[in-house]
Amino acid sequence: MGNTISPGVLRLGRVSESKVSRDLYTALFTCRKNSSDFLGQARVDAKHGVLEIEMFNDVFFENFSVSRPQVLEFLNEKILKLMVAAGHILPLFLEPVATMETADLSSQIEDESSVQAHTHDLVAILSRLNRDHFEGKISAKICWGRESGSKNNRSFRFGSYDHRSKQIRIHPRLKQAFVPESVLELTVFHEMCHQWAPPRRVRGRGCYHHAEFKSKEREYPRYKEAREWEKSHWKKLLIPPAFKRD
Ligand SMILES: [Zn+2]
């Protein structure tokens, strides 16, 4: 599917570091497509392994026969490679990713059959965490995301939260037996924190994991245990279950 998308000629431009943190920066890039140059920006949160792509002109997407999220996903991968090649992205970027937020989650559809097949009840986890740690104030829907069936390259998105629809999605690979309960719970907790401590603009830039967010996230009782596991095992999550031999 991805192979059929041609992104045009990509050129990486100026990189601006954030004044807040060395882990946050933006890079401009141009994409020459059908004889037009389109300007885009990559926002990088190196600490959390998050790379977000934004195109400044929506006309850009009219050059493709596939959906906007597919174009963005493809661009994301290409830009990531360019940035690694240019030395902008340090090995830190390859560390575990708490989550990645994208504005476009429309391509992700729940897989009802696998929800029922699994004993982990996301709604129960969310309700319990809400009662014990959020004063019952979180109002959100939760479901498993869809298994893409393909290998992730460099990062793994544990979950996501869409502020508009108040929808939390949890990566279906967290259903696997080797994933500790604390990791699944922390992922749900993390996404709930996004509603509790919404993104802020920090020096003109959207910041999701700001100080207040992080301090709330650490209230999860098994935070350290879960993070330790993520650090040493996250690579196992890059591979779809069907690809594994064991
Ligand atoms: Zn997050």
Tab-separated table of C-alpha atoms and ligand atoms in Angstrom:
chain	number	residue	atom	x	y	z
A	1	MET	CA	0.000	0.000	0.000
A	2	GLY	CA	2.674	2.467	1.097
A	3	ASN	CA	4.786	1.607	-1.902
A	4	THR	CA	2.262	3.095	-4.255
A	5	ILE	CA	2.571	6.568	-2.738
A	6	SER	CA	5.174	8.812	-4.260
A	7	PRO	CA	5.848	11.710	-1.944
A	8	GLY	CA	7.628	13.810	-4.544
A	9	VAL	CA	11.103	15.199	-3.983
A	10	LEU	CA	11.692	15.932	-0.332
A	11	ARG	CA	14.252	18.434	0.878
A	12	LEU	CA	14.968	19.065	4.503
A	13	GLY	CA	15.383	22.721	5.391
A	14	ARG	CA	16.054	24.785	8.446
A	15	VAL	CA	15.981	23.181	11.873
A	16	SER	CA	14.899	25.311	14.832
A	17	GLU	CA	15.481	24.209	18.357
A	18	SER	CA	12.978	24.993	21.035
A	19	LYS	CA	14.013	27.417	23.733
A	20	VAL	CA	12.255	25.235	26.266
A	21	SER	CA	14.022	21.964	25.695
A	22	ARG	CA	16.742	20.572	23.503
A	23	ASP	CA	14.477	17.607	22.875
A	24	LEU	CA	11.932	19.733	21.070
A	25	TYR	CA	12.570	21.175	17.653
A	26	THR	CA	11.032	21.803	14.305
A	27	ALA	CA	12.375	21.332	10.827
A	28	LEU	CA	10.984	22.843	7.688
A	29	PHE	CA	10.939	20.817	4.524
A	30	THR	CA	9.757	21.196	1.002
A	31	CYS	CA	8.085	18.636	-1.133
A	32	ARG	CA	8.146	19.078	-4.892
A	33	LYS	CA	5.118	17.348	-6.324
A	34	ASN	CA	3.652	17.776	-9.803
A	35	SER	CA	5.943	20.774	-10.460
A	36	SER	CA	4.863	22.630	-7.318
A	37	ASP	CA	6.815	23.136	-4.134
A	38	PHE	CA	4.894	22.582	-0.946
A	39	LEU	CA	6.189	23.678	2.430
A	40	GLY	CA	5.784	21.514	5.477
A	41	GLN	CA	7.020	21.337	9.035
A	42	ALA	CA	8.130	18.399	11.112
A	43	ARG	CA	7.738	18.774	14.862
A	44	VAL	CA	10.052	16.555	16.793
A	45	ASP	CA	9.833	15.549	20.419
A	46	ALA	CA	13.015	13.529	20.596
A	47	LYS	CA	12.503	12.578	24.211
A	48	HIS	CA	9.195	10.890	23.498
A	49	GLY	CA	10.055	9.733	20.016
A	50	VAL	CA	7.318	11.784	18.470
A	51	LEU	CA	7.503	13.167	14.972
A	52	GLU	CA	4.533	15.074	13.672
A	53	ILE	CA	4.165	16.299	10.134
A	54	GLU	CA	2.166	19.290	9.061
A	55	MET	CA	1.716	20.560	5.520
A	56	PHE	CA	0.997	24.268	5.280
A	57	ASN	CA	-1.142	24.070	2.178
A	58	ASP	CA	-4.025	21.610	2.033
A	59	VAL	CA	-3.877	21.638	-1.774
A	60	PHE	CA	-0.849	19.369	-1.348
A	61	PHE	CA	-3.101	16.447	-0.450
A	62	GLU	CA	-5.050	16.794	-3.690
A	63	ASN	CA	-1.989	15.443	-5.479
A	64	PHE	CA	-2.566	11.985	-4.046
A	65	SER	CA	-5.113	9.309	-4.659
A	66	VAL	CA	-4.840	7.966	-1.123
A	67	SER	CA	-6.255	9.459	2.052
A	68	ARG	CA	-4.676	12.301	3.943
A	69	PRO	CA	-3.667	10.141	6.960
A	70	GLN	CA	-1.954	7.720	4.600
A	71	VAL	CA	-0.020	10.532	2.941
A	72	LEU	CA	0.981	11.913	6.333
A	73	GLU	CA	2.050	8.513	7.603
A	74	PHE	CA	4.160	7.950	4.526
A	75	LEU	CA	5.702	11.419	4.730
A	76	ASN	CA	6.402	10.857	8.407
A	77	GLU	CA	8.460	7.793	7.593
A	78	LYS	CA	10.385	9.528	4.805
A	79	ILE	CA	11.117	12.636	6.849
A	80	LEU	CA	12.259	10.497	9.754
A	81	LYS	CA	14.786	8.788	7.488
A	82	LEU	CA	16.008	12.134	6.150
A	83	MET	CA	16.437	13.487	9.658
A	84	VAL	CA	18.314	10.438	10.852
A	85	ALA	CA	20.559	10.664	7.782
A	86	ALA	CA	21.171	14.364	8.455
A	87	GLY	CA	22.091	13.575	12.051
A	88	HIS	CA	19.212	15.547	13.507
A	89	ILE	CA	17.687	12.609	15.260
A	90	LEU	CA	19.804	11.070	17.944
A	91	PRO	CA	19.511	7.542	19.265
A	92	LEU	CA	17.260	8.944	21.978
A	93	PHE	CA	14.562	9.095	19.373
A	94	LEU	CA	14.609	5.344	19.255
A	95	GLU	CA	13.796	5.064	22.928
A	96	PRO	CA	10.335	3.917	23.925
A	97	VAL	CA	7.538	6.118	22.888
A	98	ALA	CA	4.925	6.912	25.421
A	99	THR	CA	2.386	7.793	22.803
A	100	MET	CA	1.986	9.831	19.759
A	101	GLU	CA	-0.852	12.204	19.198
A	102	THR	CA	-2.097	12.838	15.737
A	103	ALA	CA	-4.942	15.026	14.659
A	104	ASP	CA	-5.957	12.476	12.063
A	105	LEU	CA	-7.076	9.205	13.524
A	106	SER	CA	-9.832	8.663	11.025
A	107	SER	CA	-7.972	5.791	9.413
A	108	GLN	CA	-8.005	3.807	12.623
A	109	ILE	CA	-11.020	1.618	13.040
A	110	GLU	CA	-11.797	-0.574	15.981
A	111	ASP	CA	-11.541	-4.265	15.538
A	112	GLU	CA	-14.591	-5.489	17.408
A	113	SER	CA	-13.772	-9.170	17.157
A	114	SER	CA	-10.406	-8.832	18.843
A	115	VAL	CA	-11.894	-6.653	21.580
A	116	GLN	CA	-14.214	-9.457	22.559
A	117	ALA	CA	-11.533	-12.090	22.252
A	118	HIS	CA	-9.426	-10.562	24.953
A	119	THR	CA	-9.886	-10.607	28.676
A	120	HIS	CA	-8.425	-7.150	29.257
A	121	ASP	CA	-11.404	-4.948	29.680
A	122	LEU	CA	-10.335	-1.442	28.737
A	123	VAL	CA	-13.557	0.137	29.971
A	124	ALA	CA	-13.065	-1.439	33.391
A	125	ILE	CA	-9.460	-0.223	33.565
A	126	LEU	CA	-10.481	3.292	32.583
A	127	SER	CA	-13.323	3.363	35.121
A	128	ARG	CA	-11.117	2.171	37.943
A	129	LEU	CA	-8.290	4.619	37.162
A	130	ASN	CA	-10.835	7.408	36.780
A	131	ARG	CA	-12.294	6.719	40.212
A	132	ASP	CA	-8.958	6.249	41.984
A	133	HIS	CA	-6.833	8.967	40.380
A	134	PHE	CA	-8.966	11.461	38.471
A	135	GLU	CA	-11.860	12.091	40.885
A	136	GLY	CA	-14.115	10.455	38.302
A	137	LYS	CA	-13.810	13.561	36.139
A	138	ILE	CA	-12.481	11.994	32.970
A	139	SER	CA	-15.085	11.611	30.289
A	140	ALA	CA	-13.689	9.579	27.434
A	141	LYS	CA	-14.408	6.630	25.198
A	142	ILE	CA	-11.879	3.850	24.945
A	143	CYS	CA	-11.249	1.063	22.470
A	144	TRP	CA	-8.513	-1.039	20.979
A	145	GLY	CA	-6.907	0.324	17.830
A	146	ARG	CA	-6.655	-1.699	14.693
A	147	GLU	CA	-3.697	-3.990	14.049
A	148	SER	CA	-1.904	-2.677	10.978
A	149	GLY	CA	-0.330	-6.061	10.313
A	150	SER	CA	2.933	-4.441	9.296
A	151	LYS	CA	6.162	-3.987	11.129
A	152	ASN	CA	6.755	-0.568	12.640
A	153	ASN	CA	10.053	0.987	11.757
A	154	ARG	CA	11.364	2.945	14.655
A	155	SER	CA	8.661	3.882	17.012
A	156	PHE	CA	5.657	2.328	18.590
A	157	ARG	CA	2.535	4.219	19.485
A	158	PHE	CA	1.156	2.700	22.666
A	159	GLY	CA	-2.023	4.701	22.552
A	160	SER	CA	-3.605	7.873	21.351
A	161	TYR	CA	-6.162	10.397	22.498
A	162	ASP	CA	-8.260	12.489	20.180
A	163	HIS	CA	-9.293	15.691	21.918
A	164	ARG	CA	-12.189	16.360	19.587
A	165	SER	CA	-13.959	13.033	19.903
A	166	LYS	CA	-12.571	12.262	23.399
A	167	GLN	CA	-11.584	8.881	22.059
A	168	ILE	CA	-8.743	6.884	23.572
A	169	ARG	CA	-7.274	4.143	21.411
A	170	ILE	CA	-4.926	1.532	22.747
A	171	HIS	CA	-2.572	-0.351	20.482
A	172	PRO	CA	-3.847	-3.921	20.077
A	173	ARG	CA	-0.342	-5.333	20.528
A	174	LEU	CA	-0.654	-4.481	24.220
A	175	LYS	CA	-3.094	-7.382	24.490
A	176	GLN	CA	-0.251	-9.846	24.170
A	177	ALA	CA	0.417	-12.030	27.174
A	178	PHE	CA	4.005	-10.848	27.621
A	179	VAL	CA	2.887	-7.257	28.158
A	180	PRO	CA	2.531	-6.570	31.899
A	181	GLU	CA	-0.745	-5.233	33.196
A	182	SER	CA	1.077	-2.160	34.514
A	183	VAL	CA	2.162	-1.230	30.977
A	184	LEU	CA	-1.375	-1.473	29.650
A	185	GLU	CA	-2.664	0.504	32.617
A	186	LEU	CA	-0.012	3.196	32.297
A	187	THR	CA	-0.915	3.586	28.635
A	188	VAL	CA	-4.566	4.133	29.539
A	189	PHE	CA	-3.485	6.437	32.382
A	190	HIS	CA	-1.244	8.430	30.026
A	191	GLU	CA	-4.076	9.012	27.563
A	192	MET	CA	-6.386	10.057	30.396
A	193	CYS	CA	-3.769	12.593	31.475
A	194	HIS	CA	-4.162	14.231	28.072
A	195	GLN	CA	-7.702	15.190	28.976
A	196	TRP	CA	-6.755	16.094	32.551
A	197	ALA	CA	-3.812	18.279	31.490
A	198	PRO	CA	-4.588	19.435	27.942
A	199	PRO	CA	-1.886	20.554	25.527
A	200	ARG	CA	-0.498	24.022	25.999
A	201	ARG	CA	1.165	26.402	23.679
A	202	VAL	CA	4.721	26.788	24.819
A	203	ARG	CA	6.514	29.566	22.959
A	204	GLY	CA	4.244	29.288	20.001
A	205	ARG	CA	4.383	25.539	19.810
A	206	GLY	CA	1.882	22.949	20.918
A	207	CYS	CA	3.211	20.973	23.843
A	208	TYR	CA	1.478	17.781	24.905
A	209	HIS	CA	3.761	16.436	27.591
A	210	HIS	CA	4.359	19.551	29.644
A	211	ALA	CA	5.367	19.644	33.288
A	212	GLU	CA	1.853	19.432	34.702
A	213	PHE	CA	1.108	16.491	32.419
A	214	LYS	CA	4.227	14.644	33.484
A	215	SER	CA	3.650	15.162	37.157
A	216	LYS	CA	0.089	13.816	36.811
A	217	GLU	CA	1.335	10.835	34.834
A	218	ARG	CA	3.730	9.918	37.628
A	219	GLU	CA	0.796	9.513	39.984
A	220	TYR	CA	0.189	6.130	38.413
A	221	PRO	CA	1.328	3.817	41.251
A	222	ARG	CA	3.348	1.419	39.095
A	223	TYR	CA	4.803	4.148	36.882
A	224	LYS	CA	8.451	3.197	37.396
A	225	GLU	CA	7.873	-0.506	36.921
A	226	ALA	CA	5.925	0.082	33.700
A	227	ARG	CA	8.455	2.531	32.271
A	228	GLU	CA	11.315	0.168	33.034
A	229	TRP	CA	9.558	-2.596	31.146
A	230	GLU	CA	8.868	-0.286	28.199
A	231	LYS	CA	12.512	0.736	28.023
A	232	SER	CA	13.798	-2.795	27.755
A	233	HIS	CA	10.999	-4.495	25.827
A	234	TRP	CA	9.413	-1.966	23.498
A	235	LYS	CA	11.141	-3.385	20.445
A	236	LYS	CA	9.131	-6.588	20.798
A	237	LEU	CA	6.060	-4.498	20.126
A	238	LEU	CA	7.271	-3.363	16.710
A	239	ILE	CA	6.440	-6.722	15.217
A	240	PRO	CA	2.839	-7.704	14.546
A	241	PRO	CA	1.836	-10.874	16.431
A	242	ALA	CA	1.240	-12.836	13.218
A	243	PHE	CA	4.867	-12.359	12.174
A	244	LYS	CA	6.281	-13.984	15.251
A	245	ARG	CA	7.499	-17.516	15.094
A	246	ASP	CA	7.073	-18.389	18.746
B	1	ZN	ZN	0.940	11.576	25.103
